[in-house]
PDB file of C-alpha atoms and ligand atoms in Angstrom:
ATOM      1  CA  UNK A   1    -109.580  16.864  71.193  1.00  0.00           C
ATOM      2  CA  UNK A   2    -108.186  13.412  71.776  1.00  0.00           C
ATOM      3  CA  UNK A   3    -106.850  11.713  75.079  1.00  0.00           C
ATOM      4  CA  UNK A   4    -104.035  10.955  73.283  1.00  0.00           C
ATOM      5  CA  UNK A   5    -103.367  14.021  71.084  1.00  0.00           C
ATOM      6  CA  UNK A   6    -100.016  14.470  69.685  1.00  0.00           C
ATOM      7  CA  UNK A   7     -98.654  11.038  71.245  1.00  0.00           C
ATOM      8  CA  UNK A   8     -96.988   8.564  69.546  1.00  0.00           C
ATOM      9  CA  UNK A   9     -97.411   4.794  70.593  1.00  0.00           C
ATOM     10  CA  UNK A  10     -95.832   1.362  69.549  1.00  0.00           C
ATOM     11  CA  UNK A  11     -98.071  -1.669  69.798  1.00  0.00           C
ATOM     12  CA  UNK A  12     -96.602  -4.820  69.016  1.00  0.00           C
ATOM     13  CA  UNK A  13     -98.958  -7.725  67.630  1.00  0.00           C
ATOM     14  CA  UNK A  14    -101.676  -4.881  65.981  1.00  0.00           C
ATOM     15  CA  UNK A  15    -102.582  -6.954  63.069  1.00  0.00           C
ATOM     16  CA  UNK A  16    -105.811  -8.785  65.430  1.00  0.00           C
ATOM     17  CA  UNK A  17    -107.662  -9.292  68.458  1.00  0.00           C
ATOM     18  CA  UNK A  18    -107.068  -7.021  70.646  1.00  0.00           C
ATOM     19  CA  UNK A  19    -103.732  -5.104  69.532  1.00  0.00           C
ATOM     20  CA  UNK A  20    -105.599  -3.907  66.359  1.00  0.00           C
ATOM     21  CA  UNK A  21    -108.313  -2.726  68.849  1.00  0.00           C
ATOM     22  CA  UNK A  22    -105.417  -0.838  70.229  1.00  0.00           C
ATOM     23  CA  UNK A  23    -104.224   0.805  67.194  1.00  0.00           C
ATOM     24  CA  UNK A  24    -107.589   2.037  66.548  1.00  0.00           C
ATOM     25  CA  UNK A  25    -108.632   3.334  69.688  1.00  0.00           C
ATOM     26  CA  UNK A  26    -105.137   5.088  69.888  1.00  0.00           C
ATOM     27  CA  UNK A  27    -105.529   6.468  66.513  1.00  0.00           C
ATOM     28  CA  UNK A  28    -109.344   8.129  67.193  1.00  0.00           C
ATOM     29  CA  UNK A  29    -107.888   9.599  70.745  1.00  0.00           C
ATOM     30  CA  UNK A  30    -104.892  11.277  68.192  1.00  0.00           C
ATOM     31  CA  UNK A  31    -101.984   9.348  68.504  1.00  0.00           C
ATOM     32  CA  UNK A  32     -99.073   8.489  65.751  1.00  0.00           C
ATOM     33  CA  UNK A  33     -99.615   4.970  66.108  1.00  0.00           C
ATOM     34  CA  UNK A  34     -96.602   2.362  64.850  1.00  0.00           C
ATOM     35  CA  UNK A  35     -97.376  -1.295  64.829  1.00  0.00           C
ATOM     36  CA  UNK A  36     -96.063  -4.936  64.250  1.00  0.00           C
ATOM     37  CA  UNK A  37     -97.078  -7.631  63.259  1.00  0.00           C
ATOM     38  CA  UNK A  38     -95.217 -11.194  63.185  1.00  0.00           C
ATOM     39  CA  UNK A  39     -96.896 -12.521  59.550  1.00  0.00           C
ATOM     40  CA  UNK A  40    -100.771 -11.473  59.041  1.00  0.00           C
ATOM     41  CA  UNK A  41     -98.824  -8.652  56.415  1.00  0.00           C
ATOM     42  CA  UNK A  42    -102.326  -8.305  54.109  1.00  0.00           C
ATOM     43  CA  UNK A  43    -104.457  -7.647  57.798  1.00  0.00           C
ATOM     44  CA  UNK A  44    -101.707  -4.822  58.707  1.00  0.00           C
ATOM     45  CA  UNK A  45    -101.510  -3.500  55.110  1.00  0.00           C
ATOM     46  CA  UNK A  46    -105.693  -2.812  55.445  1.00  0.00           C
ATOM     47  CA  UNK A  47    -105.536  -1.781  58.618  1.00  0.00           C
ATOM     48  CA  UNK A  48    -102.622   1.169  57.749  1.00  0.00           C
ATOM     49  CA  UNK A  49    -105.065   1.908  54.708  1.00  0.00           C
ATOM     50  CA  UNK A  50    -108.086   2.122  56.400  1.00  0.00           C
ATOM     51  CA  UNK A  51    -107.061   4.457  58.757  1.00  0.00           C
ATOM     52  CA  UNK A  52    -104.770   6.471  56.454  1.00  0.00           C
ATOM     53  CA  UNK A  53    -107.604   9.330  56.147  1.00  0.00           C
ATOM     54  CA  UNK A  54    -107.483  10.323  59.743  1.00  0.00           C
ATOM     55  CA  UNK A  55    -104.868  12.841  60.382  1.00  0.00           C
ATOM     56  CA  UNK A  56    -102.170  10.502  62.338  1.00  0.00           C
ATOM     57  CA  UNK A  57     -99.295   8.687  61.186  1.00  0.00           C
ATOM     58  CA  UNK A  58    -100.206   4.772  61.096  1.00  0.00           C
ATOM     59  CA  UNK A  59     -97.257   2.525  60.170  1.00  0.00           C
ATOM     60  CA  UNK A  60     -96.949  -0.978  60.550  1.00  0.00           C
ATOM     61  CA  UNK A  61     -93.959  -3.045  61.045  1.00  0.00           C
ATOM     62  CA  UNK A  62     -93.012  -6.946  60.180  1.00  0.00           C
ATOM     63  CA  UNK A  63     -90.948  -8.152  63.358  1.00  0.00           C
ATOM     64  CA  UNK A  64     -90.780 -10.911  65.425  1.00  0.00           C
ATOM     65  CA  UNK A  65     -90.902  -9.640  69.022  1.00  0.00           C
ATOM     66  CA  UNK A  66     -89.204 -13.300  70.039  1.00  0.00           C
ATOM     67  CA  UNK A  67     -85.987 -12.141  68.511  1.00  0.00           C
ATOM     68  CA  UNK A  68     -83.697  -9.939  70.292  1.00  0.00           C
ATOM     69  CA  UNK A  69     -81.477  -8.186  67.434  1.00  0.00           C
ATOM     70  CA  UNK A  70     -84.811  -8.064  64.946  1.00  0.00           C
ATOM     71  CA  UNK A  71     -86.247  -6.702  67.980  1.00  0.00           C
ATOM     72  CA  UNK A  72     -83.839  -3.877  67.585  1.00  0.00           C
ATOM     73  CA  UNK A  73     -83.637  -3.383  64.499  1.00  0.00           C
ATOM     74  CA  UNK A  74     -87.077  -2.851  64.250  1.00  0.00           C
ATOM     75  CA  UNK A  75     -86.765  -0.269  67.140  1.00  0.00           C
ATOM     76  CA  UNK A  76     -84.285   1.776  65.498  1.00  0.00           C
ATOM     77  CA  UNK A  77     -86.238   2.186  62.227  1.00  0.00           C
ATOM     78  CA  UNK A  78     -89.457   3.147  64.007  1.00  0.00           C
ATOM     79  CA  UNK A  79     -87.449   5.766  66.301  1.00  0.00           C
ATOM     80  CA  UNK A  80     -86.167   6.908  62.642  1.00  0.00           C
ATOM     81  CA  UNK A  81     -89.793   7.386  61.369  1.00  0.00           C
ATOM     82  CA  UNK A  82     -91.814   8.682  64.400  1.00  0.00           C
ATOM     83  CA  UNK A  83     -88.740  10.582  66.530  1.00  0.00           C
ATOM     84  CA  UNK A  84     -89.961   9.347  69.952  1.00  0.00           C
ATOM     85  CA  UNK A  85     -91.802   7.055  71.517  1.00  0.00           C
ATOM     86  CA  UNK A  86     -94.311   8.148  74.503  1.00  0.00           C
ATOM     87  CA  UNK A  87     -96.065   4.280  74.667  1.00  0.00           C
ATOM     88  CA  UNK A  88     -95.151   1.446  74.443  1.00  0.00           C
ATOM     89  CA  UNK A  89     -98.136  -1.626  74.854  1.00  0.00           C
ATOM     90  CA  UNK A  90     -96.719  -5.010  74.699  1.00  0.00           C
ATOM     91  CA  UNK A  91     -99.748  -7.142  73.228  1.00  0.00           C
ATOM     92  CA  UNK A  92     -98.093  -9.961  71.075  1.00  0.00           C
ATOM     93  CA  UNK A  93     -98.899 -13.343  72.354  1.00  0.00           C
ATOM     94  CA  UNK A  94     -99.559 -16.700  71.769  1.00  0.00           C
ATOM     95  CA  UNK A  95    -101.293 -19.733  73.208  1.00  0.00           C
ATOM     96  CA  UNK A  96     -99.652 -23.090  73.017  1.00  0.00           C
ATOM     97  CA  UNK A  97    -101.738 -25.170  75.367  1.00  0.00           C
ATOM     98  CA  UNK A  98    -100.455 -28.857  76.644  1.00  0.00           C
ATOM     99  CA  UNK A  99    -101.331 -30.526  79.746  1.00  0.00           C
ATOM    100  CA  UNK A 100     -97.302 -30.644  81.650  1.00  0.00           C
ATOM    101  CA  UNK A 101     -97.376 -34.146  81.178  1.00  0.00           C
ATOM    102  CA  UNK A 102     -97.638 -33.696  77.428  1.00  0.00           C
ATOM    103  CA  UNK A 103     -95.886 -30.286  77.024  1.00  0.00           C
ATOM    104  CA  UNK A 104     -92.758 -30.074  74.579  1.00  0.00           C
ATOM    105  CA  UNK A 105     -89.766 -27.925  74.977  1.00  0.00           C
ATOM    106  CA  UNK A 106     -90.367 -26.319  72.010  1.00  0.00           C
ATOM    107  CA  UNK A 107     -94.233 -25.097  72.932  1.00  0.00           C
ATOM    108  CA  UNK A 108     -92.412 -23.954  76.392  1.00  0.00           C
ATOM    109  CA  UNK A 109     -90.036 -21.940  74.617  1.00  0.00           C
ATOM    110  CA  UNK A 110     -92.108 -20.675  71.832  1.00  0.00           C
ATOM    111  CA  UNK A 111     -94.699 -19.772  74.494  1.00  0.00           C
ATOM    112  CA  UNK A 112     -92.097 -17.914  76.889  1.00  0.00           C
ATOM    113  CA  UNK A 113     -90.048 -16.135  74.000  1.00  0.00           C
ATOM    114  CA  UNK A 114     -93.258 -14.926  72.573  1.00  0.00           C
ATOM    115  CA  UNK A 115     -95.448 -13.654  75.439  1.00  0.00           C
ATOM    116  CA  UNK A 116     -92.353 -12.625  78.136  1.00  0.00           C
ATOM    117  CA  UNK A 117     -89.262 -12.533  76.096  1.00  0.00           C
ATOM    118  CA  UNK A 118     -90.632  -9.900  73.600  1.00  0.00           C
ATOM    119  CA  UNK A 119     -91.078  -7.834  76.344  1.00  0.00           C
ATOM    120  CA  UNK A 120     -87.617  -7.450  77.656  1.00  0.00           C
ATOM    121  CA  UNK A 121     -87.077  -6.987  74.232  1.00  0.00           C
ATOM    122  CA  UNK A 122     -88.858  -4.236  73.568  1.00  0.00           C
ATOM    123  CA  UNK A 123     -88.591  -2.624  76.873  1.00  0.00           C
ATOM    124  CA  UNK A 124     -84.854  -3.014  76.904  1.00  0.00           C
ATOM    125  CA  UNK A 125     -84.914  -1.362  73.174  1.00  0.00           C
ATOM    126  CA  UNK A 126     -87.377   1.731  74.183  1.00  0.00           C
ATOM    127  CA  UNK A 127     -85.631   2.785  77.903  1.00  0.00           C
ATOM    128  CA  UNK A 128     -83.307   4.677  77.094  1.00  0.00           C
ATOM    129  CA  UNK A 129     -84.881   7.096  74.907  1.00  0.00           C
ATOM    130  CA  UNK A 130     -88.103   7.071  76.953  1.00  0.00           C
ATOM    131  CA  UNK A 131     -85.358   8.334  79.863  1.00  0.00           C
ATOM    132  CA  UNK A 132     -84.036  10.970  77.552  1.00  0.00           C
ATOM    133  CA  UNK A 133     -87.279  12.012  76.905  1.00  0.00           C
ATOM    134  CA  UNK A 134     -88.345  11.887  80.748  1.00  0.00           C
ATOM    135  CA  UNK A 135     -91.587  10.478  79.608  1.00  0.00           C
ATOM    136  CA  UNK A 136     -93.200   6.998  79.194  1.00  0.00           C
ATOM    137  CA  UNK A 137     -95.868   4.520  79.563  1.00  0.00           C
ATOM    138  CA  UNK A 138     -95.252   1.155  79.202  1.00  0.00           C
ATOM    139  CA  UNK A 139     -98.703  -1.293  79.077  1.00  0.00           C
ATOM    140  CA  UNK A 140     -97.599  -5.081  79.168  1.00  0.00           C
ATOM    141  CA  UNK A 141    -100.893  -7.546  78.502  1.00  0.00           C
ATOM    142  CA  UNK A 142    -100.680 -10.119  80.703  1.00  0.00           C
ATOM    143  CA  UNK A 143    -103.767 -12.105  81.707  1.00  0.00           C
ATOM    144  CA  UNK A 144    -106.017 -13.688  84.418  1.00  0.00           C
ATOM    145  CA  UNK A 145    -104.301 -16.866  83.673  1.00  0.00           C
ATOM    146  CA  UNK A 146    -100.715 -15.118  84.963  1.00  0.00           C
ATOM    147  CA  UNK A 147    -102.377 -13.927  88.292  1.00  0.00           C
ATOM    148  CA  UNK A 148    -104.552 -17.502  89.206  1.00  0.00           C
ATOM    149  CA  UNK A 149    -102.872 -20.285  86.565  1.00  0.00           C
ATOM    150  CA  UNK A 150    -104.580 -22.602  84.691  1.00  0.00           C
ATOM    151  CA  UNK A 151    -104.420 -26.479  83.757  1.00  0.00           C
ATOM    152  CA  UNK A 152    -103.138 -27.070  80.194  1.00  0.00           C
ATOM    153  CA  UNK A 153    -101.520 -23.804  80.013  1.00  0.00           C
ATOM    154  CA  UNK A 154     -98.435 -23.799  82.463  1.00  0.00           C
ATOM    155  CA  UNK A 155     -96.242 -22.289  79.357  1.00  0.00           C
ATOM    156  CA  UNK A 156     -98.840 -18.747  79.087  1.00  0.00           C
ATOM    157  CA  UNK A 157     -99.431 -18.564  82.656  1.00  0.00           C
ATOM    158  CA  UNK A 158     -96.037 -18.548  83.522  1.00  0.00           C
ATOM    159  CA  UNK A 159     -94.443 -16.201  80.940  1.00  0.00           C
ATOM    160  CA  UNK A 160     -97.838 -13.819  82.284  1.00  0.00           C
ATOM    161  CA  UNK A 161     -96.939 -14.107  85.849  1.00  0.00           C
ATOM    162  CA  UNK A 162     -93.379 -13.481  84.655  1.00  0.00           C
ATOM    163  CA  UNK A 163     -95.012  -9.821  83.048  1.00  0.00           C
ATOM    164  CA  UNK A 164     -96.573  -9.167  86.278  1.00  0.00           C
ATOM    165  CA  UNK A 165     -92.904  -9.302  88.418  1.00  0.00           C
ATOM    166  CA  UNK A 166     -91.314  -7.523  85.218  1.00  0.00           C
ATOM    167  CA  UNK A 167     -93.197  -4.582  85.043  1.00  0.00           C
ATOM    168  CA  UNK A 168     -93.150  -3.938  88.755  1.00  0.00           C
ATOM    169  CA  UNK A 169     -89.504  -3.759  88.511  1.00  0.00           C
ATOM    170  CA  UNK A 170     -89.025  -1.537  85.894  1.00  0.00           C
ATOM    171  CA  UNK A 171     -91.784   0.407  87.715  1.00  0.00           C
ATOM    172  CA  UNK A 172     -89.159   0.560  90.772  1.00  0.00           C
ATOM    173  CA  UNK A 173     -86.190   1.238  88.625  1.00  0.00           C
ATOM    174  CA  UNK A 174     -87.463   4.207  85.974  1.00  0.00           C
ATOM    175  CA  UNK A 175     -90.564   5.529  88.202  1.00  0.00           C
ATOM    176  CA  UNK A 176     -88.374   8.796  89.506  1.00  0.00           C
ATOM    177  CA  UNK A 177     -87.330   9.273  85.441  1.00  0.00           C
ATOM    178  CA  UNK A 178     -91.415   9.632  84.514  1.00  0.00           C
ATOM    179  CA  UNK A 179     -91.476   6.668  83.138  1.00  0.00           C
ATOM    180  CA  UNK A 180     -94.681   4.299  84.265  1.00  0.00           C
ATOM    181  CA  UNK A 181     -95.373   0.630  83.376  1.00  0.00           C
ATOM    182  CA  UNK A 182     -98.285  -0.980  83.627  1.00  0.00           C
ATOM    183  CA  UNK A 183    -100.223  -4.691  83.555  1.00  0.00           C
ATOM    184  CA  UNK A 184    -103.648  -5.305  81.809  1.00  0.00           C
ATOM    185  CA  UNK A 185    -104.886  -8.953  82.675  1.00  0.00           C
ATOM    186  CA  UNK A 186    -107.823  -9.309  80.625  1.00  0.00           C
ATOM    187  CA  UNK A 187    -110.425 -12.027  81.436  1.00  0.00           C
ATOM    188  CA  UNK A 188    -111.914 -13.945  78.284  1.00  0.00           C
ATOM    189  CA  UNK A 189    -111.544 -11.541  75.288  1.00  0.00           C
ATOM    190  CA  UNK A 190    -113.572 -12.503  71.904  1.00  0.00           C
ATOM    191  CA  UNK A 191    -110.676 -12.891  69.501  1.00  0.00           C
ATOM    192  CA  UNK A 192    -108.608 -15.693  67.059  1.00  0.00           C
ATOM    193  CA  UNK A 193    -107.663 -16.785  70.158  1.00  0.00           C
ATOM    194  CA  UNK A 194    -110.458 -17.667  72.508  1.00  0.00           C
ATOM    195  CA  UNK A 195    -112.637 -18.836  68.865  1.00  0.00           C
ATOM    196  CA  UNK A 196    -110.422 -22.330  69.034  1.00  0.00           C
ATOM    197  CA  UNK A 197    -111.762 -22.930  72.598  1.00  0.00           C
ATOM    198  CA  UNK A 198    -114.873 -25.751  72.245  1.00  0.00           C
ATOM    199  CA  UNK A 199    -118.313 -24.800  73.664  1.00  0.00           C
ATOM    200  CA  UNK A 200    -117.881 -26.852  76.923  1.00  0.00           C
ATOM    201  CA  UNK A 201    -114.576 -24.497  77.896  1.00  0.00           C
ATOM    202  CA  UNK A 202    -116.214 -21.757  76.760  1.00  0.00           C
ATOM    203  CA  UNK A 203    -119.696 -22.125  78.860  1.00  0.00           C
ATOM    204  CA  UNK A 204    -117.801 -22.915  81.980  1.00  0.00           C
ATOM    205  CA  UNK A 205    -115.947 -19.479  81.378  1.00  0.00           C
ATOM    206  CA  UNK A 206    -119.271 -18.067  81.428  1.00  0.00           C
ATOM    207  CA  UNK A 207    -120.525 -19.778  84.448  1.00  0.00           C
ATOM    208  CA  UNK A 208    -117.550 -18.441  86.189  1.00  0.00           C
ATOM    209  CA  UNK A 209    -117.421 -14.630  84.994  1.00  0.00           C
ATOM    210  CA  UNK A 210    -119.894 -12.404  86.813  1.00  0.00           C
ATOM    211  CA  UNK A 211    -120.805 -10.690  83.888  1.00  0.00           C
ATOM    212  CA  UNK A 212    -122.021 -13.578  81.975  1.00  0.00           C
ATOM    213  CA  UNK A 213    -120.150 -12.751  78.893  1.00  0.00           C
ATOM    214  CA  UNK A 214    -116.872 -12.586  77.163  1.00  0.00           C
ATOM    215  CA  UNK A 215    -114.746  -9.024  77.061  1.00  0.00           C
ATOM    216  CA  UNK A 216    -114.960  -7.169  73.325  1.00  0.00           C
ATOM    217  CA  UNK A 217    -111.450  -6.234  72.470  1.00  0.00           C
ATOM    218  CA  UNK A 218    -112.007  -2.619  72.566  1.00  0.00           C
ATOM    219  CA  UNK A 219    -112.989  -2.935  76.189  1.00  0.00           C
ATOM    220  CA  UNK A 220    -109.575  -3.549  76.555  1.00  0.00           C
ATOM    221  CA  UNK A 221    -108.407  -0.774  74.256  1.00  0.00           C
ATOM    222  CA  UNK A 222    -110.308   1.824  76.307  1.00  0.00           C
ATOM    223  CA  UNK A 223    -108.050   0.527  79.593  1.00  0.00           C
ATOM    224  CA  UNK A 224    -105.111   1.399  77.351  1.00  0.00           C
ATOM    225  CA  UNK A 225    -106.342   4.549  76.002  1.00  0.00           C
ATOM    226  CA  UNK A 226    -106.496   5.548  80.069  1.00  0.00           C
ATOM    227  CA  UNK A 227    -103.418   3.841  81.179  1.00  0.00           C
ATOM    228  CA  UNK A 228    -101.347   5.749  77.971  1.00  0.00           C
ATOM    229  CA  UNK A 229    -103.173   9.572  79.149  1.00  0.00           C
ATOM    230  CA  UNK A 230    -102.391  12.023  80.650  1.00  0.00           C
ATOM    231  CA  UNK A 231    -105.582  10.551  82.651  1.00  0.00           C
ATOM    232  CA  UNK A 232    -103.172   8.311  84.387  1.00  0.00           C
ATOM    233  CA  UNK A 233     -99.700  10.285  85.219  1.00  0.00           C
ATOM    234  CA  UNK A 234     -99.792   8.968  89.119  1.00  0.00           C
ATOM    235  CA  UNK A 235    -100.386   4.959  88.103  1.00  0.00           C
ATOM    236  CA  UNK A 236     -97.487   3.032  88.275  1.00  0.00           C
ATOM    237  CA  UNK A 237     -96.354  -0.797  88.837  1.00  0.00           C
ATOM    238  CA  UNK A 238    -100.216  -2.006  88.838  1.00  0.00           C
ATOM    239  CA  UNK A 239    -102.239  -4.488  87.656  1.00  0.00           C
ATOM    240  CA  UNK A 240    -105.466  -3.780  86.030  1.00  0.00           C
ATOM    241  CA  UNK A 241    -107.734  -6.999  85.716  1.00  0.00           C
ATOM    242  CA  UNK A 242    -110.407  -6.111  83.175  1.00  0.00           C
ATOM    243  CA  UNK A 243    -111.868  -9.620  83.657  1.00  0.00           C
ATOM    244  CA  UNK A 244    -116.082  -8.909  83.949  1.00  0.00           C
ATOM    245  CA  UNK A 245    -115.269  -9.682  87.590  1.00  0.00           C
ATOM    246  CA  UNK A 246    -113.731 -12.657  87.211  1.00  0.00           C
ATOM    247  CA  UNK A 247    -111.066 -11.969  89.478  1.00  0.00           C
ATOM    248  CA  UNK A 248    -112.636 -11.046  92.221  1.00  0.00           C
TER     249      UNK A 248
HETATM  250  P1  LIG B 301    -104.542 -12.805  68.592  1.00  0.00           P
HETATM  251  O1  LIG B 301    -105.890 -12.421  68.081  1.00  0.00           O
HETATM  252  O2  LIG B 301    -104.064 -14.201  68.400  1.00  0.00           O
HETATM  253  O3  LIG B 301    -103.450 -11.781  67.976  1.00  0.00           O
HETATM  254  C1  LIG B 301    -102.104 -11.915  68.324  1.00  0.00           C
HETATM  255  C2  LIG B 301    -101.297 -10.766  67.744  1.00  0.00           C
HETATM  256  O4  LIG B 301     -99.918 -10.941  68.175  1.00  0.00           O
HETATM  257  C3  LIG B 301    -101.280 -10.762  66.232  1.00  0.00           C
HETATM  258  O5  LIG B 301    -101.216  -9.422  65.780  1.00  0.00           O
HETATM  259  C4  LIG B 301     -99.972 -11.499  65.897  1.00  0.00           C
HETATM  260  O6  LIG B 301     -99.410 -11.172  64.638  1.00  0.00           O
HETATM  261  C5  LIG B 301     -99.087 -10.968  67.015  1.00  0.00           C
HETATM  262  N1  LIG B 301     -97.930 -11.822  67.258  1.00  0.00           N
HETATM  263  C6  LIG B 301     -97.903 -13.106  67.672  1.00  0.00           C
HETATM  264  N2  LIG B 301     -96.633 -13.528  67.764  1.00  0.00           N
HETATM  265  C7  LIG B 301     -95.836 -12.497  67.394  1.00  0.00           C
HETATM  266  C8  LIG B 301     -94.441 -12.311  67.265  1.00  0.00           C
HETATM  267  N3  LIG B 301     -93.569 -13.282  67.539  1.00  0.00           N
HETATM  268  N4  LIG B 301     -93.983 -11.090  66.868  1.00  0.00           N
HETATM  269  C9  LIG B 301     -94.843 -10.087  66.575  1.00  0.00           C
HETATM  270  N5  LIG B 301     -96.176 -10.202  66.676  1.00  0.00           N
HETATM  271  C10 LIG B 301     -96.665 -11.396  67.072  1.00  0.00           C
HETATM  272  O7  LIG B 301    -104.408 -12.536  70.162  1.00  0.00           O
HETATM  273  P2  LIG B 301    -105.331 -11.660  71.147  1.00  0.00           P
HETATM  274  O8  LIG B 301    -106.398 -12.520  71.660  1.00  0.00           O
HETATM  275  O9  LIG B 301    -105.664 -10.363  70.507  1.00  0.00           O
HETATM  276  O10 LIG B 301    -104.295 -11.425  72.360  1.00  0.00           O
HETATM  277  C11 LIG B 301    -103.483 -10.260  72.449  1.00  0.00           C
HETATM  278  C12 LIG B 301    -102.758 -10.291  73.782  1.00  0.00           C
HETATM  279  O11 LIG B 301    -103.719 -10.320  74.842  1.00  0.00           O
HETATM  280  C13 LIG B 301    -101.864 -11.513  73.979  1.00  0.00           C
HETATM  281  O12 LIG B 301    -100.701 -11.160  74.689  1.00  0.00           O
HETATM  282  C14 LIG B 301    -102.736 -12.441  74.813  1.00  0.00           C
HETATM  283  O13 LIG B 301    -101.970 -13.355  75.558  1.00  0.00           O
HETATM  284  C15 LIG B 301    -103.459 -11.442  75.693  1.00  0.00           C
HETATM  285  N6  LIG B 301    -104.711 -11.942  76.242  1.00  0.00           N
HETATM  286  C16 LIG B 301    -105.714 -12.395  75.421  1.00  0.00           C
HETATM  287  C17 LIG B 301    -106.882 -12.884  75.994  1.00  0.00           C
HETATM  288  C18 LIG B 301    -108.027 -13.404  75.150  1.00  0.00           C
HETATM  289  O14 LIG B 301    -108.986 -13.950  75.738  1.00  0.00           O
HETATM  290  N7  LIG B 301    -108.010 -13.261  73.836  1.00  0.00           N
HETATM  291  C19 LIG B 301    -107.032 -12.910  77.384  1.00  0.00           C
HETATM  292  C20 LIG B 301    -106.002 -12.442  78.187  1.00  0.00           C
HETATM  293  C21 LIG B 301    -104.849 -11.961  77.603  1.00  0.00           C
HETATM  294  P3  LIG B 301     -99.879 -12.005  63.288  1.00  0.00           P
HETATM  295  O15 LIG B 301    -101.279 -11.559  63.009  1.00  0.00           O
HETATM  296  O16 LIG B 301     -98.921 -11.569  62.243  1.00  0.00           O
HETATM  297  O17 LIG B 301     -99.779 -13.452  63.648  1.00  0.00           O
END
């Protein structure tokens, strides 16, 4: 028996890092798993195949979580395959870093659309069935960066503080309908995204961490897996850092 037996989740951003951590954690704990992706279509296309002998539903979707309409679109076609939705985890993100000085318009929007936009999107597009259903979970990843800031990156740590204040709201407004939401703010996670960072950024990280080393992604997964369970029907409007101690 699973954690997550007979759910079914939407994880946007599953083709990597952490978000295919997600979809494979969800998918050994027994849920239907649908997830996007914005281009990595060959990554998504192994994934679904790889886990296509367990006995869930694993679908993956091309979207752009940015766009409002696409957004959905892609909604409506995944309510049309799976029925209902129990969880949604918004995971797509980005990095665009610039010191302010230096910082274009178009790596502020790109930034904000991606990481904050996409989930109004998706929230906005999942509600109202999640209200039908009176059940939900809704997981937003924000990060450390969103709770303390961080030079170069005033684009991500604002649209991640912007998550935090987000889900606490919707937390206010659809908590009496059974319908929770939820922050991660991982620390340092070993993915595409943290490999660009150059050895001198990455050992002051490590001086700073407690635990003296970078998060796997599927430590994160496992905080999902909880957050999504039945483990977790009386947490609502919270932030989890899963940082190594690094926000302490
Ligand atoms: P990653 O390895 O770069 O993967 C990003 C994922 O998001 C990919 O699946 C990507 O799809 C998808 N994506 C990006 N833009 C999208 C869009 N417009 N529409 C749909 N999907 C989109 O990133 P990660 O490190 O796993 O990070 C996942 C989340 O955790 C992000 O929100 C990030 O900000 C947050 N986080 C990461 C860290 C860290 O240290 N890594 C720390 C704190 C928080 P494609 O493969 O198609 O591009």
């Amino acid at each position: 028996m699973g954690l997550l037996d007979g759910k079914n989740a939407l994880i946007t951003g599953g083709s990597r890092g952490i978000g295919e951590a997600i979809v494979r954690k969800f998918v050994a704990e027994g849920a239907n798993v649908a997830f996007t992706y914005r281009s990595s279509s060959a990554a998504a296309d192994a994934i679904v195949e790889d886990l296509s002998t367990a006995d869930n539903t694993v679908m993956a979707y091309q979207s752009d979580a940015a766009d409002f309409q696409n957004t959905q679109d892609t909604v409506a076609t995944i309510l049309g395959d799976f029925g209902s939705i129990d969880i949604l985890i918004n995971n797509a993100g980005i990095t665009q870093d610039n010191l302010m000085l230096r910082m274009s318009e178009e790596q502020w929007d790109n930034v904000i659309n991606t990481n904050l936009k996409s989930v109004f999107n998706f929230t906005k597009a999942l509600l109202r069935p999640m209200m039908k259903n009176r059940n939900g979970s809704i997981i937003n990843m924000s990060s450390v960066v969103g709770v303390f800031g961080n030079a170069g990156q005033a684009n991500y740590a604002a649209s991640k503080a912007g998550i935090i204040g987000f889900s606490k709201s919707i937390a206010k407004e659809v908590g009496s309908r059974n319908i929770r939401c939820n922050v991660i703010a991982p620390g340092f996670v070993e993915t595409e995204m943290t490999e660009v960072l150059d050895d001198k950024t990455k050992d002051a990280f490590l001086a700073s961490i407690p635990m003296k080393r970078l998060a796997q992604s599927s430590e994160i997964a496992d905080v999902c897996v909880f957050l999504g369970s039945d483990m977790a029907t009386y947490v609502n409007g919270q932030t989890l850092s899963v940082c190594g101690g690094l926000n302490t």
